[in-house]
Amino acid sequence: MESEFAGLSLNEEEEEILQVQNDLYPVSEEEILSLVGYFLTASIIHYAAMKSTMANLWHPVRGVQIRDLGEK
């Protein structure tokens, strides 16, 4: 799927419509409301502090969960 998105650009208009099939990757209810991000820093991230900061900013009903997804 990543190869399909590699040529996309936000700066240029595209005529082609890209449709993604929803049933390719089964998703749990927990994953539906997920935000995946990346910290752009070379220093170590203090996960407890980030969890507290995100919870204070977003006020999520189910809390905040931070996972290390590893290197790119």
Short mmCIF file of N, CA and C in Angstrom, two decimals:
data_model
loop_
_atom_site.label_atom_id
_atom_site.label_comp_id
_atom_site.label_asym_id
_atom_site.label_seq_id
_atom_site.Cartn_x
_atom_site.Cartn_y
_atom_site.Cartn_z
N MET A 1 0.83 -1.19 0.00
CA MET A 1 0.00 0.00 0.00
C MET A 1 0.87 1.25 0.00
N GLU A 2 2.02 1.22 0.67
CA GLU A 2 2.89 2.39 0.73
C GLU A 2 3.34 2.83 -0.65
N SER A 3 3.57 1.87 -1.53
CA SER A 3 4.03 2.23 -2.88
C SER A 3 2.96 3.00 -3.63
N GLU A 4 1.68 2.74 -3.33
CA GLU A 4 0.59 3.48 -3.98
C GLU A 4 0.59 4.95 -3.57
N PHE A 5 0.97 5.22 -2.33
CA PHE A 5 0.96 6.58 -1.81
C PHE A 5 2.26 7.33 -2.07
N ALA A 6 3.29 6.65 -2.51
CA ALA A 6 4.60 7.27 -2.68
C ALA A 6 4.58 8.42 -3.68
N GLY A 7 3.75 8.34 -4.70
CA GLY A 7 3.72 9.38 -5.73
C GLY A 7 2.76 10.51 -5.45
N LEU A 8 2.06 10.48 -4.33
CA LEU A 8 1.10 11.54 -4.03
C LEU A 8 1.81 12.82 -3.62
N SER A 9 1.24 13.93 -3.98
CA SER A 9 1.81 15.23 -3.65
C SER A 9 0.70 16.16 -3.21
N LEU A 10 0.92 16.92 -2.16
CA LEU A 10 -0.07 17.88 -1.70
C LEU A 10 0.00 19.19 -2.48
N ASN A 11 1.06 19.37 -3.24
CA ASN A 11 1.26 20.61 -3.97
C ASN A 11 0.70 20.58 -5.39
N GLU A 12 0.40 19.41 -5.90
CA GLU A 12 -0.07 19.29 -7.27
C GLU A 12 -1.46 18.67 -7.29
N GLU A 13 -2.27 19.10 -8.24
CA GLU A 13 -3.59 18.50 -8.40
C GLU A 13 -3.44 17.19 -9.16
N GLU A 14 -4.20 16.21 -8.74
CA GLU A 14 -4.16 14.90 -9.38
C GLU A 14 -5.54 14.61 -9.95
N GLU A 15 -5.59 14.07 -11.14
CA GLU A 15 -6.84 13.72 -11.79
C GLU A 15 -7.33 12.34 -11.34
N GLU A 16 -6.40 11.47 -11.04
CA GLU A 16 -6.74 10.09 -10.71
C GLU A 16 -7.31 10.01 -9.28
N ILE A 17 -8.35 9.21 -9.13
CA ILE A 17 -8.95 8.99 -7.81
C ILE A 17 -8.37 7.70 -7.26
N LEU A 18 -7.84 7.77 -6.05
CA LEU A 18 -7.25 6.61 -5.41
C LEU A 18 -8.24 6.06 -4.39
N GLN A 19 -8.69 4.84 -4.61
CA GLN A 19 -9.62 4.20 -3.69
C GLN A 19 -8.89 3.14 -2.89
N VAL A 20 -9.10 3.14 -1.59
CA VAL A 20 -8.47 2.18 -0.71
C VAL A 20 -9.54 1.23 -0.20
N GLN A 21 -9.27 -0.05 -0.28
CA GLN A 21 -10.23 -1.04 0.21
C GLN A 21 -10.14 -1.13 1.73
N ASN A 22 -11.27 -1.03 2.40
CA ASN A 22 -11.28 -1.06 3.86
C ASN A 22 -11.04 -2.44 4.43
N ASP A 23 -11.34 -3.48 3.70
CA ASP A 23 -11.26 -4.83 4.25
C ASP A 23 -9.87 -5.46 4.11
N LEU A 24 -8.89 -4.74 3.60
CA LEU A 24 -7.55 -5.30 3.46
C LEU A 24 -6.87 -5.54 4.80
N TYR A 25 -7.08 -4.63 5.72
CA TYR A 25 -6.44 -4.71 7.02
C TYR A 25 -7.51 -4.65 8.10
N PRO A 26 -7.77 -5.78 8.77
CA PRO A 26 -8.79 -5.75 9.83
C PRO A 26 -8.37 -4.79 10.94
N VAL A 27 -9.31 -3.99 11.41
CA VAL A 27 -9.02 -2.97 12.41
C VAL A 27 -9.94 -3.17 13.60
N SER A 28 -9.35 -3.12 14.79
CA SER A 28 -10.16 -3.23 16.01
C SER A 28 -10.77 -1.87 16.33
N GLU A 29 -11.75 -1.87 17.22
CA GLU A 29 -12.40 -0.61 17.61
C GLU A 29 -11.38 0.34 18.24
N GLU A 30 -10.41 -0.21 18.95
CA GLU A 30 -9.38 0.60 19.59
C GLU A 30 -8.55 1.36 18.56
N GLU A 31 -8.30 0.75 17.42
CA GLU A 31 -7.46 1.36 16.40
C GLU A 31 -8.19 2.37 15.53
N ILE A 32 -9.51 2.39 15.57
CA ILE A 32 -10.27 3.31 14.74
C ILE A 32 -9.97 4.76 15.12
N LEU A 33 -9.87 5.04 16.39
CA LEU A 33 -9.62 6.40 16.87
C LEU A 33 -8.16 6.55 17.28
N SER A 34 -7.26 6.27 16.37
CA SER A 34 -5.84 6.33 16.66
C SER A 34 -5.18 7.48 15.91
N LEU A 35 -4.19 8.05 16.54
CA LEU A 35 -3.36 9.06 15.90
C LEU A 35 -1.94 8.54 15.95
N VAL A 36 -1.32 8.44 14.80
CA VAL A 36 0.05 7.97 14.73
C VAL A 36 0.92 9.15 14.38
N GLY A 37 1.94 9.36 15.18
CA GLY A 37 2.83 10.50 14.94
C GLY A 37 4.27 10.12 15.18
N TYR A 38 5.13 11.08 14.99
CA TYR A 38 6.56 10.85 15.12
C TYR A 38 7.17 12.08 15.77
N PHE A 39 7.99 11.87 16.78
CA PHE A 39 8.68 12.99 17.43
C PHE A 39 9.94 13.31 16.64
N LEU A 40 10.02 14.52 16.16
CA LEU A 40 11.15 14.94 15.32
C LEU A 40 12.27 15.49 16.19
N THR A 41 12.89 14.60 16.92
CA THR A 41 13.99 15.00 17.79
C THR A 41 14.98 13.85 17.91
N ALA A 42 16.23 14.20 18.11
CA ALA A 42 17.25 13.18 18.29
C ALA A 42 17.39 12.79 19.76
N SER A 43 16.77 13.57 20.65
CA SER A 43 16.88 13.28 22.08
C SER A 43 15.87 12.23 22.51
N ILE A 44 16.06 11.70 23.70
CA ILE A 44 15.19 10.67 24.25
C ILE A 44 13.86 11.28 24.67
N ILE A 45 12.76 10.58 24.38
CA ILE A 45 11.42 11.04 24.74
C ILE A 45 11.03 10.44 26.08
N HIS A 46 10.57 11.25 27.01
CA HIS A 46 10.07 10.78 28.31
C HIS A 46 8.59 10.48 28.13
N TYR A 47 8.26 9.18 27.99
CA TYR A 47 6.90 8.78 27.63
C TYR A 47 5.86 9.19 28.66
N ALA A 48 6.18 9.09 29.94
CA ALA A 48 5.21 9.47 30.97
C ALA A 48 4.85 10.95 30.86
N ALA A 49 5.84 11.80 30.61
CA ALA A 49 5.59 13.24 30.46
C ALA A 49 4.76 13.52 29.21
N MET A 50 5.07 12.83 28.11
CA MET A 50 4.30 13.03 26.87
C MET A 50 2.87 12.56 27.03
N LYS A 51 2.67 11.44 27.71
CA LYS A 51 1.33 10.91 27.94
C LYS A 51 0.50 11.90 28.75
N SER A 52 1.10 12.45 29.79
CA SER A 52 0.42 13.44 30.63
C SER A 52 0.10 14.71 29.84
N THR A 53 1.04 15.18 29.06
CA THR A 53 0.84 16.39 28.26
C THR A 53 -0.26 16.20 27.23
N MET A 54 -0.25 15.09 26.51
CA MET A 54 -1.28 14.82 25.50
C MET A 54 -2.65 14.68 26.14
N ALA A 55 -2.74 14.02 27.28
CA ALA A 55 -4.02 13.86 27.97
C ALA A 55 -4.55 15.22 28.43
N ASN A 56 -3.68 16.09 28.90
CA ASN A 56 -4.10 17.43 29.33
C ASN A 56 -4.56 18.29 28.16
N LEU A 57 -3.95 18.12 27.00
CA LEU A 57 -4.33 18.91 25.82
C LEU A 57 -5.59 18.41 25.16
N TRP A 58 -5.73 17.09 25.01
CA TRP A 58 -6.82 16.52 24.22
C TRP A 58 -8.04 16.14 25.05
N HIS A 59 -7.87 15.85 26.33
CA HIS A 59 -8.96 15.38 27.20
C HIS A 59 -9.69 14.18 26.62
N PRO A 60 -8.98 13.11 26.25
CA PRO A 60 -9.65 11.95 25.67
C PRO A 60 -10.44 11.17 26.72
N VAL A 61 -11.56 10.59 26.30
CA VAL A 61 -12.41 9.83 27.21
C VAL A 61 -11.72 8.55 27.66
N ARG A 62 -11.05 7.88 26.75
CA ARG A 62 -10.42 6.59 27.06
C ARG A 62 -8.94 6.71 27.42
N GLY A 63 -8.43 7.90 27.58
CA GLY A 63 -7.03 8.06 27.93
C GLY A 63 -6.12 8.11 26.72
N VAL A 64 -4.84 8.16 26.99
CA VAL A 64 -3.82 8.24 25.95
C VAL A 64 -2.89 7.05 26.11
N GLN A 65 -2.55 6.44 25.00
CA GLN A 65 -1.60 5.34 25.01
C GLN A 65 -0.49 5.66 24.02
N ILE A 66 0.75 5.62 24.48
CA ILE A 66 1.89 5.92 23.62
C ILE A 66 2.71 4.65 23.49
N ARG A 67 3.03 4.29 22.24
CA ARG A 67 3.83 3.10 21.97
C ARG A 67 5.02 3.47 21.11
N ASP A 68 6.12 2.80 21.34
CA ASP A 68 7.29 2.97 20.50
C ASP A 68 7.15 2.03 19.30
N LEU A 69 7.02 2.59 18.12
CA LEU A 69 6.85 1.79 16.91
C LEU A 69 8.18 1.42 16.28
N GLY A 70 9.27 1.83 16.88
CA GLY A 70 10.59 1.49 16.37
C GLY A 70 11.07 2.48 15.33
N GLU A 71 12.21 2.16 14.77
CA GLU A 71 12.80 3.03 13.75
C GLU A 71 12.11 2.83 12.41
N LYS A 72 12.22 3.83 11.57
CA LYS A 72 11.62 3.80 10.23
C LYS A 72 12.31 2.84 9.33
#
